[in-house]
C-alpha positions as semicolon CSV with decimal commas, in nm:
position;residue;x (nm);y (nm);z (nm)
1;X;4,928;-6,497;-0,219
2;X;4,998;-6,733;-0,466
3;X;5,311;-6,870;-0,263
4;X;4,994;-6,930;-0,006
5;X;4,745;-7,110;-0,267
6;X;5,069;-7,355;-0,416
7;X;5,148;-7,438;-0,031
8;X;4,791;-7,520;0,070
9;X;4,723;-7,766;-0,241
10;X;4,855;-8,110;-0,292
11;X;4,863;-8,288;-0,627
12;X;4,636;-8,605;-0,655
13;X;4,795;-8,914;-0,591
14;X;4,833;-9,072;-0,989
15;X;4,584;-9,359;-1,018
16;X;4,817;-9,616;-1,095
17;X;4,929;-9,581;-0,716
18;X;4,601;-9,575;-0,578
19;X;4,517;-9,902;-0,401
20;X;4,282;-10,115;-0,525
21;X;3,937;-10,173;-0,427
22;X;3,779;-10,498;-0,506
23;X;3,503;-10,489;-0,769
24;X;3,209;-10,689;-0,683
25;X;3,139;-10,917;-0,927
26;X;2,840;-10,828;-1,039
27;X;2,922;-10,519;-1,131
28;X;3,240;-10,692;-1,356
29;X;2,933;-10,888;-1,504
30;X;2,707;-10,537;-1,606
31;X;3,028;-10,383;-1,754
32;X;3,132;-10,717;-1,981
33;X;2,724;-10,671;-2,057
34;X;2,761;-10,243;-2,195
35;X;3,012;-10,411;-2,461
36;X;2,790;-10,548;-2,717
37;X;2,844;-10,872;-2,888
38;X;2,927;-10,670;-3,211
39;X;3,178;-10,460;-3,087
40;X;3,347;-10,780;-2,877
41;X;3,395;-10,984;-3,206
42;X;3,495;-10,719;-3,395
43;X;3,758;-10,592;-3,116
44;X;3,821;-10,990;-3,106
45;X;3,887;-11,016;-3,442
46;X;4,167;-10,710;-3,412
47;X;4,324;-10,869;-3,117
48;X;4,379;-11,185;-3,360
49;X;4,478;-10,990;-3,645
50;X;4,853;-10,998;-3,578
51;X;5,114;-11,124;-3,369
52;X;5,165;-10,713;-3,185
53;X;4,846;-10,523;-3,195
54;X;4,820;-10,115;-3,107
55;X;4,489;-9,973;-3,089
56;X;4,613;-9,608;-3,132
57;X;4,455;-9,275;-3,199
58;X;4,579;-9,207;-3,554
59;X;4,774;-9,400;-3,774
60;X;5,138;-9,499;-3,723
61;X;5,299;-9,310;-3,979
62;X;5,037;-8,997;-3,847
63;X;4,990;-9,044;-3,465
64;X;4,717;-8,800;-3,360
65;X;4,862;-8,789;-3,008
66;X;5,181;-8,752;-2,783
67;X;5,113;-9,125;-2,611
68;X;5,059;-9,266;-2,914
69;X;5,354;-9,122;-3,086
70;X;5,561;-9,270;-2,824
71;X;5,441;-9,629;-2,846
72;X;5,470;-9,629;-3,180
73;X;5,840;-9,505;-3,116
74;X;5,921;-9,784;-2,873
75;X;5,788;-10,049;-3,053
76;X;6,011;-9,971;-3,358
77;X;6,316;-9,888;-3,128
78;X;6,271;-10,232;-2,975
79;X;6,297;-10,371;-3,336
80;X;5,910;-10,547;-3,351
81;X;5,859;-10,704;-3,704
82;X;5,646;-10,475;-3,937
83;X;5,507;-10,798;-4,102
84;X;5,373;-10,899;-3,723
85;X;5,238;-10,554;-3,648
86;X;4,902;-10,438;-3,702
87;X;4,774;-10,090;-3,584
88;X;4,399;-9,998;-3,489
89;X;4,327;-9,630;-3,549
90;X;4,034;-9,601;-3,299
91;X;3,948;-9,234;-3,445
92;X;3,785;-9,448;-3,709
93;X;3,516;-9,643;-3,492
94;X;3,368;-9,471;-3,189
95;X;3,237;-9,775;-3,096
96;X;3,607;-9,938;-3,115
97;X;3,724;-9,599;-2,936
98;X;3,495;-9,699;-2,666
99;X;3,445;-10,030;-2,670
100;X;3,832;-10,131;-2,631
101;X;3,829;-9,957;-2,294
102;X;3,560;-10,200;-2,151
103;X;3,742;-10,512;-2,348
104;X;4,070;-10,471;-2,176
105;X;3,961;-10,291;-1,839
106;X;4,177;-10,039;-1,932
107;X;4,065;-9,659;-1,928
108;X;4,293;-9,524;-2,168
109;X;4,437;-9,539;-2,524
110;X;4,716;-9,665;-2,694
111;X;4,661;-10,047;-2,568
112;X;4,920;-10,314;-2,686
113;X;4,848;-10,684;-2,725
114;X;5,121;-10,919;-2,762
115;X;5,020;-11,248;-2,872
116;X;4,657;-11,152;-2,792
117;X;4,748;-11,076;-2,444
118;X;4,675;-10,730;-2,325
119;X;4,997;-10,573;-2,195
120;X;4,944;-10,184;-2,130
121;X;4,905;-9,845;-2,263
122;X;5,144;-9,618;-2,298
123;X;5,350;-9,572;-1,937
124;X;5,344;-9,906;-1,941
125;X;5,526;-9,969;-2,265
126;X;5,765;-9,691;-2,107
127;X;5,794;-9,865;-1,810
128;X;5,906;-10,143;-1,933
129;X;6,091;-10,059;-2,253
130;X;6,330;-9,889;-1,976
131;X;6,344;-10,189;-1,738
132;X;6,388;-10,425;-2,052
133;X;6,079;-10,610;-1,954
134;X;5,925;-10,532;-2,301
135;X;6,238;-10,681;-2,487
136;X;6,226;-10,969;-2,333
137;X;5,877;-11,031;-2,412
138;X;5,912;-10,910;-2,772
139;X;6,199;-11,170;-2,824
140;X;5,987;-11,438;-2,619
141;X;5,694;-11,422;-2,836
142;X;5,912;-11,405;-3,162
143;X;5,785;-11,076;-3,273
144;X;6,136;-10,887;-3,341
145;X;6,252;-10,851;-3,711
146;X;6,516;-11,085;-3,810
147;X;6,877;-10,885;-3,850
148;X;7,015;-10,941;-4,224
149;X;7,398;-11,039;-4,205
């Protein structure tokens, strides 16, 4: 019976590979509108705050989650400057928590920002720490630590 049940159901198609459907834009205009001024000059203000930013659930030497974890991971194994790093723990602020979703378009969290440029959340980090995409920016924007010789 089960054999039955596993044959009859198909997994969702993952989001990411969804196609698009075109948001009109007033409805862009009523979501930039939820985000209050506050919470957009604070989240603003974070953004600025260094070169790489990670708004993160948890801390980086405490990650409170798996995705987290491993953007904090990749960012280290790709070498980024600790001096041009700043983390956001978004457990802190629900209004952060929130508000960072509507401020990037983005549903989920960890969100990076290189050189106040949103670039992903977690699978993409993965994505393209693997493809060496992520290097390549890294090094671009001068964010890597120097190597001591």
């Amino acid at each position: 019976m089960s054999s039955v049940f596993r044959q009859g159901s198909r997994p969702l198609q993952p989001l990411a590979f969804r196609p698009s459907i075109p948001k009109p834009s007033y409805l862009t205009m009523l979501k930039f509108r939820l985000l209050s001024s506050e919470t957009k000059a604070t989240l603003d203000k974070a953004v600025d705050s260094a070169p790489v930013v990670l708004f993160m659930k948890g801390t980086p030497e405490t990650p409170q989650c798996g995705f987290s974890r491993a953007s904090i991971q990749i960012l280290q194994l790709q070498g980024v400057d600790p001096a041009k790093f700043g983390a956001i723990n978004v457990l802190e602020d629900e209004s952060i928590r929130q508000g960072i979703k509507e401020y990037s378009e983005w549903p989920t969290i960890p969100q990076l920002y290189v050189d106040k440029e949103f670039v992903g959340g977690c699978d993409i980090l993965m994505s393209m720490h693997q493809n060496g995409e992520l290097a390549k920016l890294l090094e671009e924007k001068q964010v890597l630590a120097q190597e001591s010789t």
